[in-house]
Coordinates of C-alpha atoms in Angstrom, one line a residue:
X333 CA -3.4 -29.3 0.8
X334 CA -4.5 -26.5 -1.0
X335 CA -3.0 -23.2 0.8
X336 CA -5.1 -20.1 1.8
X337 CA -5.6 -17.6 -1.2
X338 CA -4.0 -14.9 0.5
X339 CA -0.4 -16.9 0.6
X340 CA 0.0 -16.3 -3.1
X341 CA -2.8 -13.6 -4.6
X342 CA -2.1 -10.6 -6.5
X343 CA -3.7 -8.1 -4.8
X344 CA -4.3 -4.4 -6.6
X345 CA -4.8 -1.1 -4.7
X346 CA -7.2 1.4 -5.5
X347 CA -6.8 5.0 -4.5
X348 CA -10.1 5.3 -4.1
X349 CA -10.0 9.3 -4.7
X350 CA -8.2 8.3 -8.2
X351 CA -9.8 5.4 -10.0
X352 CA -12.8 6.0 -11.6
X353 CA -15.8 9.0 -11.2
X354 CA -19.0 8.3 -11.5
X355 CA -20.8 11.1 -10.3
X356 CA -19.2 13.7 -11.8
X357 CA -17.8 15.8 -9.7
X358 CA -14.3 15.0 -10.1
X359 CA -13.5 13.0 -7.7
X360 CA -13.2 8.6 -8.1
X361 CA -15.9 7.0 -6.1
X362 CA -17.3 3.8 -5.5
X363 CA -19.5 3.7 -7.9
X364 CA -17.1 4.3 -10.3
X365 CA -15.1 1.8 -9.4
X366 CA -18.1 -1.0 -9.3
X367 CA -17.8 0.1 -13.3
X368 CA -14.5 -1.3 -13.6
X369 CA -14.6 -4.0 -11.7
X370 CA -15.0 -6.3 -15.2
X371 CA -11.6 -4.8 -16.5
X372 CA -9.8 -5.5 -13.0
X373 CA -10.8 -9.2 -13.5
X374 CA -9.8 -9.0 -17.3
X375 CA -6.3 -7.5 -16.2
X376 CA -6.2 -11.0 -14.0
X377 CA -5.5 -10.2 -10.0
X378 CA -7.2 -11.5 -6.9
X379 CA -8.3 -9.1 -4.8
X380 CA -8.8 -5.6 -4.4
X381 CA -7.6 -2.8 -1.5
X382 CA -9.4 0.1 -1.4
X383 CA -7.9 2.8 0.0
X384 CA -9.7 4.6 3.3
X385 CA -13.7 5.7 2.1
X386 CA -15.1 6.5 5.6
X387 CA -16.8 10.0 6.1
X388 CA -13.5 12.7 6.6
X389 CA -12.3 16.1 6.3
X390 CA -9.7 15.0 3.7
X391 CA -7.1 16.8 5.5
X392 CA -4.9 13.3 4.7
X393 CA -6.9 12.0 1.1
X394 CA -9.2 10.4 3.9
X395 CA -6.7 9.0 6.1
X396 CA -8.4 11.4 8.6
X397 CA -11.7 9.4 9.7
X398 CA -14.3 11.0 11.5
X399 CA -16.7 8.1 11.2
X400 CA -15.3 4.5 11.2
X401 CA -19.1 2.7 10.5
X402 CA -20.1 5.0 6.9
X403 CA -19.3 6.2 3.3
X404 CA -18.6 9.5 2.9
X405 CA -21.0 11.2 0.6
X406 CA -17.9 12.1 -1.7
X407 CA -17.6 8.3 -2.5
X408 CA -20.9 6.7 -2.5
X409 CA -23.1 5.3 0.1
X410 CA -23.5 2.1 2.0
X411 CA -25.7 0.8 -0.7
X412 CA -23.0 1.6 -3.3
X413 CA -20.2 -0.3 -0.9
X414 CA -22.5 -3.0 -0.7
X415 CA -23.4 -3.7 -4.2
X416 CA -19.3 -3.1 -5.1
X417 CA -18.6 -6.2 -2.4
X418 CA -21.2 -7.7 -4.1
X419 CA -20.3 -7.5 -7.8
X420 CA -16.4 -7.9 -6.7
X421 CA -16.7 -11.6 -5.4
X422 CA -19.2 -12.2 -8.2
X423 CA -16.7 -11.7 -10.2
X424 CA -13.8 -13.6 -8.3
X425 CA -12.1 -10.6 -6.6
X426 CA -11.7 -10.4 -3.3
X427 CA -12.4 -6.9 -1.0
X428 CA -10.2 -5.5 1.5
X429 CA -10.6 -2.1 3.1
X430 CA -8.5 0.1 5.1
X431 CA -8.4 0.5 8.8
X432 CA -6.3 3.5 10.0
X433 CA -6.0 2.9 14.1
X434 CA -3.3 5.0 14.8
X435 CA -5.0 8.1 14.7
X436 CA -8.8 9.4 13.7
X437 CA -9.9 12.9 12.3
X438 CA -9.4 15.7 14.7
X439 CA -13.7 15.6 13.5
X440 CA -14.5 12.3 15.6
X441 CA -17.0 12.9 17.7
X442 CA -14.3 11.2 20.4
X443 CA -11.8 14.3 19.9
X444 CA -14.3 16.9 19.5
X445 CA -15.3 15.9 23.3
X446 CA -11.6 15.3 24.1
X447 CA -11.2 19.1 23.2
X448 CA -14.4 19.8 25.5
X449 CA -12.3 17.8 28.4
X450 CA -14.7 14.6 27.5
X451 CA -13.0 11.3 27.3
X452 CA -9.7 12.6 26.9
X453 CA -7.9 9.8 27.8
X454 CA -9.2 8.3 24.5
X455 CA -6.2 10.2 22.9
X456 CA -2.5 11.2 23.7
X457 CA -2.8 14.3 25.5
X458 CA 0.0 15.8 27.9
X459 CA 0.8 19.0 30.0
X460 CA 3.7 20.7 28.5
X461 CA 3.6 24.5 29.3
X462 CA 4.8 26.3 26.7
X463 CA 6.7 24.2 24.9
X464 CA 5.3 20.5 23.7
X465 CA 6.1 18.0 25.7
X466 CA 8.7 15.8 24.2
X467 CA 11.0 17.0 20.7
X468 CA 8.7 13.9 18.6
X469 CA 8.2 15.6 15.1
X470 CA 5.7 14.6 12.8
X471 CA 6.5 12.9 9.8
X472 CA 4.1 15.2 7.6
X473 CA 6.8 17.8 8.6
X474 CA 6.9 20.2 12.1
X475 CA 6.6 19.6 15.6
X476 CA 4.4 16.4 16.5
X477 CA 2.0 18.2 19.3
X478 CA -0.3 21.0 19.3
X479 CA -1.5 23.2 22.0
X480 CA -5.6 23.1 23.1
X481 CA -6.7 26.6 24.4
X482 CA -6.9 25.0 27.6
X483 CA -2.5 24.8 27.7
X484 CA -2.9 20.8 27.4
X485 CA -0.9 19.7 23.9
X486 CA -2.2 16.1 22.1
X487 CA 0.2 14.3 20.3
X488 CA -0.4 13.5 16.2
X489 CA 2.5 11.8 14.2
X490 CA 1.1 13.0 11.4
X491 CA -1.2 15.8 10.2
X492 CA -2.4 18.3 13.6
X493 CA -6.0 17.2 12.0
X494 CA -4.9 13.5 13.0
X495 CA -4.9 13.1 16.5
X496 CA -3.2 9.9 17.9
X497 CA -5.3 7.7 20.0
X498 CA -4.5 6.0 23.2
X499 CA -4.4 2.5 22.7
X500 CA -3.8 2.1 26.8
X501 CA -7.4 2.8 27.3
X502 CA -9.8 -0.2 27.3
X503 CA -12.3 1.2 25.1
X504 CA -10.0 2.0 21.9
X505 CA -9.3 -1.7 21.8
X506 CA -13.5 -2.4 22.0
X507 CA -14.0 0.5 19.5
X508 CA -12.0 -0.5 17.0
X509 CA -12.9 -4.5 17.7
X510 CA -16.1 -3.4 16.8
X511 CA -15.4 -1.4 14.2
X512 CA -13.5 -4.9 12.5
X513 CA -17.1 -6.7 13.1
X514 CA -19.0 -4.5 11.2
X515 CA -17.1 -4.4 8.0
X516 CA -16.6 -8.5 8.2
X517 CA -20.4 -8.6 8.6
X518 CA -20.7 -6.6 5.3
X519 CA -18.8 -8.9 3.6
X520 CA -14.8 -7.9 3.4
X521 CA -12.8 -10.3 2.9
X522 CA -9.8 -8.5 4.6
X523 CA -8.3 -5.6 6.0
X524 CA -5.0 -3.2 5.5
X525 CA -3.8 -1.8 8.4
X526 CA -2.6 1.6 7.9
X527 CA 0.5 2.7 10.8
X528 CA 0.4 -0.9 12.4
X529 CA 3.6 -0.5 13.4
X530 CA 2.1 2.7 15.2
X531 CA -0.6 2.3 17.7
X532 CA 1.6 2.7 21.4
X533 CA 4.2 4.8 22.6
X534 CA 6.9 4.3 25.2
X535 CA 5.8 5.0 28.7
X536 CA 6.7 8.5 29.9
X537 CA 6.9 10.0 26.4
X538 CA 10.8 10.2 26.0
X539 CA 12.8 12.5 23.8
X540 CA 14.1 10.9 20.7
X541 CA 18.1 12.2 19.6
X542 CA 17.4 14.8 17.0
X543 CA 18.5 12.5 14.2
X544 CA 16.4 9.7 15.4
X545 CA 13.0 9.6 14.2
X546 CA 13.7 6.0 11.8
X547 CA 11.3 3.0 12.3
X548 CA 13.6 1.0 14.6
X549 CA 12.7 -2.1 16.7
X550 CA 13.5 0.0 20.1
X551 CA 12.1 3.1 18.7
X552 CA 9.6 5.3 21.7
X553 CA 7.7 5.7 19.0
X554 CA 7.4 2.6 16.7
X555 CA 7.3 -1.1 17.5
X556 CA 6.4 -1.0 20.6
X557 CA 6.1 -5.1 21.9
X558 CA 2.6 -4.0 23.0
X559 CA 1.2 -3.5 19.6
X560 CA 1.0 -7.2 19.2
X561 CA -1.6 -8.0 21.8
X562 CA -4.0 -5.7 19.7
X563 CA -3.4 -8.2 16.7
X564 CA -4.1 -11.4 18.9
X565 CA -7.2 -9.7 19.7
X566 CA -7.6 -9.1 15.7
X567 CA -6.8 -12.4 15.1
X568 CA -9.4 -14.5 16.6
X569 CA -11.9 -11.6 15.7
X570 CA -10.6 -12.9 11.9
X571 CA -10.4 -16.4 12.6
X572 CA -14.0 -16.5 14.2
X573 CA -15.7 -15.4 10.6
X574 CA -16.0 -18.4 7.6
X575 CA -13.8 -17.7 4.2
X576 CA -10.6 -17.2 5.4
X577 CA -10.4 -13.9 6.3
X578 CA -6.9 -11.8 6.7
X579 CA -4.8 -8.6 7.9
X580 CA -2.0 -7.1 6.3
X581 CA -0.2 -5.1 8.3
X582 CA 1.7 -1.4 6.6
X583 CA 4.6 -2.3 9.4
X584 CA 8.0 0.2 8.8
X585 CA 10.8 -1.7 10.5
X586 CA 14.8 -2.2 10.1
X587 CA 15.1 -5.7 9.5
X588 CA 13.0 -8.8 7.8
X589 CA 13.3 -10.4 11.4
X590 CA 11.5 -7.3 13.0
X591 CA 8.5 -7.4 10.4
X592 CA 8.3 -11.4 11.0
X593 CA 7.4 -10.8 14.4
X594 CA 3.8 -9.5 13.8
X595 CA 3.5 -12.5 11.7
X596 CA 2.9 -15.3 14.5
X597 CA 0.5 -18.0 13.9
X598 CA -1.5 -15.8 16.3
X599 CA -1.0 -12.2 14.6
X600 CA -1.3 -10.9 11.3
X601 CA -1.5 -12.6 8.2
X602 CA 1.1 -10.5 5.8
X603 CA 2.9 -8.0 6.4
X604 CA 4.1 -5.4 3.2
X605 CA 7.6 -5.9 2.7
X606 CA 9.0 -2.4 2.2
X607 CA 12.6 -2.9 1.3
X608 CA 11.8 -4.7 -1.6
X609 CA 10.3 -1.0 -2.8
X610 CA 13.3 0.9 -1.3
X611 CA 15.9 -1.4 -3.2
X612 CA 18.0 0.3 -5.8
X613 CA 18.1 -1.2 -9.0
X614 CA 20.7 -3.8 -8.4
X615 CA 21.2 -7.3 -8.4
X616 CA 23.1 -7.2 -5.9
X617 CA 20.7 -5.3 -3.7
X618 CA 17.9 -7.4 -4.9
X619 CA 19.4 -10.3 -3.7
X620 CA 20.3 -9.3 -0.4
X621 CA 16.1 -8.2 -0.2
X622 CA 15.1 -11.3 -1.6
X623 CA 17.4 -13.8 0.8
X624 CA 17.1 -12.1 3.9
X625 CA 12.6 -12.1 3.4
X626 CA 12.7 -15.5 2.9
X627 CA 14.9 -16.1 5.5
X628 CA 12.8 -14.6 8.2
X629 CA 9.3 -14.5 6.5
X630 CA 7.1 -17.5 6.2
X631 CA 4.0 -15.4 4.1
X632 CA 6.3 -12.9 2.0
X633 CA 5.1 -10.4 0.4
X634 CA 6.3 -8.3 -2.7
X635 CA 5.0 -4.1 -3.4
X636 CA 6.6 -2.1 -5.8
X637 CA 4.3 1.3 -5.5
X638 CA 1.9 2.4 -3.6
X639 CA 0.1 5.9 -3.0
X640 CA 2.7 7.1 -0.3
X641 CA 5.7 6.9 -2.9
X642 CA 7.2 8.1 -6.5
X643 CA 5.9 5.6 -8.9
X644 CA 8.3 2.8 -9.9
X645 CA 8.6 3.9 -13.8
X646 CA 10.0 7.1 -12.4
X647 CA 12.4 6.0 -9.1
X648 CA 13.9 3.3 -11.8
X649 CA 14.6 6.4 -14.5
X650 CA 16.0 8.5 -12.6
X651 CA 19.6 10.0 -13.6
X652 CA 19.4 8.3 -17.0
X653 CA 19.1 9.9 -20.4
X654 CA 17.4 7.1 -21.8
X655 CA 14.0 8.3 -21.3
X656 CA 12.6 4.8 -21.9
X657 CA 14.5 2.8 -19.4
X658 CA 12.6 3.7 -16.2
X659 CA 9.7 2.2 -17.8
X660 CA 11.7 -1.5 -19.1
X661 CA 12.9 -1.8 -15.8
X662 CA 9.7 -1.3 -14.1
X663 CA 8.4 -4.1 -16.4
X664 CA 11.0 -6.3 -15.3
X665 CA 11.1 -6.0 -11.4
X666 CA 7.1 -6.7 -12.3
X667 CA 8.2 -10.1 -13.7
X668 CA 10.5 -10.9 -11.4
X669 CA 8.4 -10.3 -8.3
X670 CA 5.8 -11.9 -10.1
X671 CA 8.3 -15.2 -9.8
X672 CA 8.6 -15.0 -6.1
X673 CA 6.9 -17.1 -3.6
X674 CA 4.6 -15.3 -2.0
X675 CA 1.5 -12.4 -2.7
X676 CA 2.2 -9.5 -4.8
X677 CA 0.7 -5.6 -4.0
X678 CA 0.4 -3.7 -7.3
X679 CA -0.7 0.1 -7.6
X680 CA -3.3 1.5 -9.8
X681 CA -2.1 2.2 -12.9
X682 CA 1.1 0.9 -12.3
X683 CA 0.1 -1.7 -15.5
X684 CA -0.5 1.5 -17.8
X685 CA 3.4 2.2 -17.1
X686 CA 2.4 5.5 -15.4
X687 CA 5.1 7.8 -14.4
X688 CA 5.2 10.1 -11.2
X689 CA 4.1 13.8 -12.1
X690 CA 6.2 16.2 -11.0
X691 CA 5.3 18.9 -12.2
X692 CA 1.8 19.9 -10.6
X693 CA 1.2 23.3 -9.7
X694 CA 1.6 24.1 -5.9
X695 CA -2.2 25.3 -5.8
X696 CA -3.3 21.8 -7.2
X697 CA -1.3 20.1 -4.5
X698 CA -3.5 18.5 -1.5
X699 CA -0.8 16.6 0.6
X700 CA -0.4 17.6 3.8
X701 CA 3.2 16.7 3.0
X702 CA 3.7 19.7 0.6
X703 CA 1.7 22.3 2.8
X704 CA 3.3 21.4 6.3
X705 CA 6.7 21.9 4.9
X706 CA 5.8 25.1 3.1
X707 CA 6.7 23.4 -0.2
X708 CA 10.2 21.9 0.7
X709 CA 8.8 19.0 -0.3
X710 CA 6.9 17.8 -3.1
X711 CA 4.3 15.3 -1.3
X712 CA 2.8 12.4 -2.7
X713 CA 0.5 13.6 -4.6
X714 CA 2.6 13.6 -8.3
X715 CA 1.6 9.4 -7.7
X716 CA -2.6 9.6 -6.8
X717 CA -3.0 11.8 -10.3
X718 CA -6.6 10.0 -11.6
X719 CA -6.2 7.0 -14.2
X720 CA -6.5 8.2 -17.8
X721 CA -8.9 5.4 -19.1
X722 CA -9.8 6.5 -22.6
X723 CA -9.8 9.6 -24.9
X724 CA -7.3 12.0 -26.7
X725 CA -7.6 14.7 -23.9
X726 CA -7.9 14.9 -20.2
X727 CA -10.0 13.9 -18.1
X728 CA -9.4 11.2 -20.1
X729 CA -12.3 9.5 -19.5
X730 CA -11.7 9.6 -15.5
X731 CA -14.5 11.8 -15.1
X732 CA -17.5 12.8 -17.8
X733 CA -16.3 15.0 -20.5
X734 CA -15.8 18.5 -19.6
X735 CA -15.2 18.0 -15.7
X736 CA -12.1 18.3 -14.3
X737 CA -10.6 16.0 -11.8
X738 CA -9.3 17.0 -8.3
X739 CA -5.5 16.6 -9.0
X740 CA -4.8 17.7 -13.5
X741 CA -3.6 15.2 -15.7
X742 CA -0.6 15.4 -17.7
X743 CA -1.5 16.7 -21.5
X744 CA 0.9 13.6 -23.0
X745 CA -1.3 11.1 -21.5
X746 CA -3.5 10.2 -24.3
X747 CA -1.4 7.6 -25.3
X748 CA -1.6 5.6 -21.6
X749 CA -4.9 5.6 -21.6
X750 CA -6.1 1.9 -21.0
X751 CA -8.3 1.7 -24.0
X752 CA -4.6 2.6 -26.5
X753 CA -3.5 0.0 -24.7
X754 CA -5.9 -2.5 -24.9
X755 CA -5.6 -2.3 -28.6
X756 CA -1.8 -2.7 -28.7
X757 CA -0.4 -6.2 -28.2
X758 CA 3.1 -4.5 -27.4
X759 CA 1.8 -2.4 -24.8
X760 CA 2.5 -2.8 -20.4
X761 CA -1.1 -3.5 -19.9
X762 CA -0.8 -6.3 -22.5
X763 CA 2.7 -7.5 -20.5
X764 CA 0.6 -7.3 -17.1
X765 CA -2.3 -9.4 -18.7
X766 CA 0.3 -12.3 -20.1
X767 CA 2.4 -12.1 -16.9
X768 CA -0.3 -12.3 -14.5
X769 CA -2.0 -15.5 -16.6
X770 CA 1.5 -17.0 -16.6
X771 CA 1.4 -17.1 -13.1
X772 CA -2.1 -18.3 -12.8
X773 CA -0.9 -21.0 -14.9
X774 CA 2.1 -21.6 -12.6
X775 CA 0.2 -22.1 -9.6
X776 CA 0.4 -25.5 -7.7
X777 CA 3.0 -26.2 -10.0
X778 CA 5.7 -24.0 -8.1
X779 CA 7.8 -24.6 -4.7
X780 CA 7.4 -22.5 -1.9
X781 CA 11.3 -21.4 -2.0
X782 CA 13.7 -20.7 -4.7
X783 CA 16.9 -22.3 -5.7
X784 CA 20.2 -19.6 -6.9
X785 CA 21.9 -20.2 -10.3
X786 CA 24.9 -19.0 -11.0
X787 CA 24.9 -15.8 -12.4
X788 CA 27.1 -12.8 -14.1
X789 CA 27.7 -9.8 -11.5
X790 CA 24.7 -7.6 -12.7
X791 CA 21.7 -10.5 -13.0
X792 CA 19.4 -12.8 -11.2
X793 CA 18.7 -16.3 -11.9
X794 CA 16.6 -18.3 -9.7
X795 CA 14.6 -21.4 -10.1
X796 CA 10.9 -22.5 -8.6
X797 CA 10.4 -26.0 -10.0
X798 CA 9.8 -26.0 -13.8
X799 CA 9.6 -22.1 -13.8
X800 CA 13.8 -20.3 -14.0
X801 CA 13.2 -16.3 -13.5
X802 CA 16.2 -14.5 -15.3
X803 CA 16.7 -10.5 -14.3
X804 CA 19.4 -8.7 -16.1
X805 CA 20.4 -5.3 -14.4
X806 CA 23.6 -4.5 -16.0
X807 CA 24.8 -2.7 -19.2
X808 CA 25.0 -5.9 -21.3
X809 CA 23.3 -8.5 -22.5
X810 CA 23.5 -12.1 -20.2
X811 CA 23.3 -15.6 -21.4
X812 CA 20.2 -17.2 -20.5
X813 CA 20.5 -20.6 -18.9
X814 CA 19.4 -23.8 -20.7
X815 CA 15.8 -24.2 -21.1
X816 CA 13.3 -25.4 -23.2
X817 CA 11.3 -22.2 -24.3
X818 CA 10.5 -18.5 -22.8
X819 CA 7.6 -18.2 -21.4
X820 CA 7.1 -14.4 -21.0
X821 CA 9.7 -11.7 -21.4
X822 CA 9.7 -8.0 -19.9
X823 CA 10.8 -7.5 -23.8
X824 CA 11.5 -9.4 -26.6
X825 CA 14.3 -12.0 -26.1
X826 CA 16.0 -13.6 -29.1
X827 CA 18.3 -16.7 -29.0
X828 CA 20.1 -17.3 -25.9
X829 CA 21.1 -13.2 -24.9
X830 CA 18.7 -11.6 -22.2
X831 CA 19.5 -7.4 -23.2
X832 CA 19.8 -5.0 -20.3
X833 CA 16.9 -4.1 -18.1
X834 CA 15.3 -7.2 -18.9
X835 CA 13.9 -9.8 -17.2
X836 CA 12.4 -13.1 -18.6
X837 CA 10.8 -16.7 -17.8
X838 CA 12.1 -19.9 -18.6
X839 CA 10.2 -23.3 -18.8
X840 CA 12.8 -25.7 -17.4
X841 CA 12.2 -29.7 -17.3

């Protein structure tokens, strides 16, 4: 029985903001990315996830949505959204979009009545005097409330331009019901849920200890058992259209068993496993991710970056003085998760080996992370820096010559632009090309779980059918297992000795 292409896609994200600009104004658009659609289907995935495009303030890279139903003029129009959905399944690629329900731009016309004493129920709004009415802090940094010039304080867990909505009134369930219907009827094949962990909040609003703000099962704030009724009601919305469409849920929690429950026959689809991208790099810690997901987790699901955190090249370099090794272990956690049962998240340009950039200037910086906390902390935007596609000098064929984009470009990058690396066979977009055709070539050939080998302390070896996966995270080189060829390696692997920070693919009888 042939399973549904979700269980097992490769699915890349695309920052809309940083992919490609076709207008010229510096910022990546839809248009632009319509242009590149032929190289996404060269580099091999399944689908696509755009990142939020609605009509916004971009006080949050437009994570703040004032209009649910629209394109903002910054990225295009309907037409343009359209004819992208259009040339994307042409092509074989699948289209999911974002759906941020938590909160909506402090611009919706719903809050700008709220703050008129309209439909105020719509959000989270509380009496609190002069001080807000529970110690909740936002994770952007400060106090989660503000204060309306009438004394009444609304809640937002992030930005104060984000207001949280109230998911205990009726109509925010129709609204954003509706709002699912008429992307579906335009012709996306899925959405990502941004906060779906988020949505309610404990009854009476209760103080959290000071130290207490994680994403835990019994959290006031995140979790809450309620949150699953919305995604039955999502469910049949998705089960009620032809082509199999699907949810992904962006779901924080503590444990693998907490993220299985909002994947019920009846509930979401996927859900992004996080602590695969929090893992150190260890074996050891690898293992313990990789057990305890397939333990709990019938539709895994595998993310090494995203456009919330430091790029993988970077968060595996750190502390070494080996400048390269960042980047040869991001090349081999991509080959191993590329082994795993399950669907695997990639992030724009992680295939050109980007780095984060740390060292943007604190007037280029957008995040509301960065401002909120007065600079205390970097942000995310050293990870959303715009591709560098082609050309010695920035904006490196991101934009047209001679405008620059909305976050500046490292001056080194010249040699990552995806048209070097086209035309070298040794370079990471080559590795992603070959790794991502292995697998294509795998499927229906590989077992939903995996079988352990015995391994040294510091490596990985696992088995799925004819395929063996070998990850070496230590110091030394590793004997490779018997086998009958390689059929990929994260670098080149001679005789029977996997080096350090190197994973390979086994053909097996």
């Amino acid at each position: 029985m042939e399973i549904p292409w979700w269980r097992d896609a490769v699915v890349y994200e695309i920052y809309v903001r940083s992919f490609a600009d076709a207008s010229g104004d510096g910022v990546g658009d839809l248009p632009g990315i319509r242009q590149r659609l032929p190289y996404l289907a060269e580099l091999g995935v399944d689908a696509i996830w755009l990142t939020p495009f609605y009509p916004s303030p971009m006080a949050d890279g437009g994570y703040d949505v004032a209009d649910y139903r629209d394109v903002d003029p910054l990225f295009g129009t309907l037409a343009d959204f359209d004819a992208l959905v259009t040339d994307a399944h042409a092509l074989g690629l699948r289209v999911l979009v974002d759906i941020v329900p938590n909160h909506s731009s402090a611009e919706h016309p719903w809050f700008k009545a709220a703050l008129r004493g309209e439909g105020r129920d719509r959000y989270v709004f509380r009496d609190g005097g002069d001080e807000p009415p529970n110690n909740w802090q936002s994770t952007f940094s400060g106090p989660a409330w503000t204060k309306t010039p009438d004394g009444q304080w609304y809640l937002h867990l992030f930005a104060p331009e984000q207001p949280d909505f109230n998911w205990r009134n009726p109509e925010v369930h129709a609204e954003f019901l509706d709002v699912l219907r008429f992307w579906l009827d335009r012709g996306v094949d899925g959405f990502r849920i941004d906060v779906a962990m988020g949505l309610y909040k404990a009854e009476g609003l209760p103080d959290l200890p000071p130290e207490d703000q994680a994403f835990r099962s019994e959290s006031p704030i995140w979790g809450r058992p309620e949150v699953h009724e919305v995604y039955r009601e999502w469910r049949k919305v998705l089960d009620s259209y032809p082509g199999e469409r699907m949810a992904i849920g962006e779901v924080w929690t503590d444990s693998a068993e907490d993220l299985a429950l909002y994947l019920r026959p009846d509930e979401l689809h996927q859900s992004f496993n996080f602590a695969w991208l929090e893992a150190p790099w260890s074996a050891t810690a690898f293992r313990k991710v990789i057990d305890d997901t397939l333990a709990a987790v019938t539709a895994p699901t595998w993310v090494l970056s995203n456009h919330d955190v430091v790029r993988h090249v970077t968060r595996y370099g750190e502390g070494l003085t080996n400048s390269t090794a960042g980047l040869a272990r991001a090349r081999a956690a991509l080959l191993a998760m590329l082994a795993l049962p399950g669907s695997a998240y990639l992030y724009q340009g992680e295939e050109l080996g980007l780095p984060e950039v740390k060292d943007l200037p604190p007037e280029a910086r957008q995040d509301p992370v960065f401002r909120r906390s007065e600079g205390s902390l970097p942000g995310r935007d050293g990870c959303r820096v715009p591709l560098p596609w082609a050309g010695a000098a920035a904006p490196y064929g991101f934009s047209p010559d001679g405008v620059g984009p909305w976050l500046p470009q490292p001056v080194d990058w010249a040699a990552l632009t995806a048209e070097r690396q086209a035309a070298d066979p040794g370079s990471t977009l080559h590795f992603y090309k070959e790794a991502l055709r292995a697998r294509r070539e795998l499927r229906g050939a590989l077992p939903d779980g995996i079988t352990w080998l015995d391994a040294p302390e510091d490596a990985l070896v696992f088995t799925r059918g004819p395929l063996t996966c070998v990850l070496n995270c230590g110091t030394e080189p590793v004997p490779l297992p018997p086998h009958e060829h390689v059929l990929i390696g994260s670098a080149p692997v001679d005789g029977y000795l996997l080096p350090p920070d190197t994973a390979a693919w086994l053909h097996t009888p």
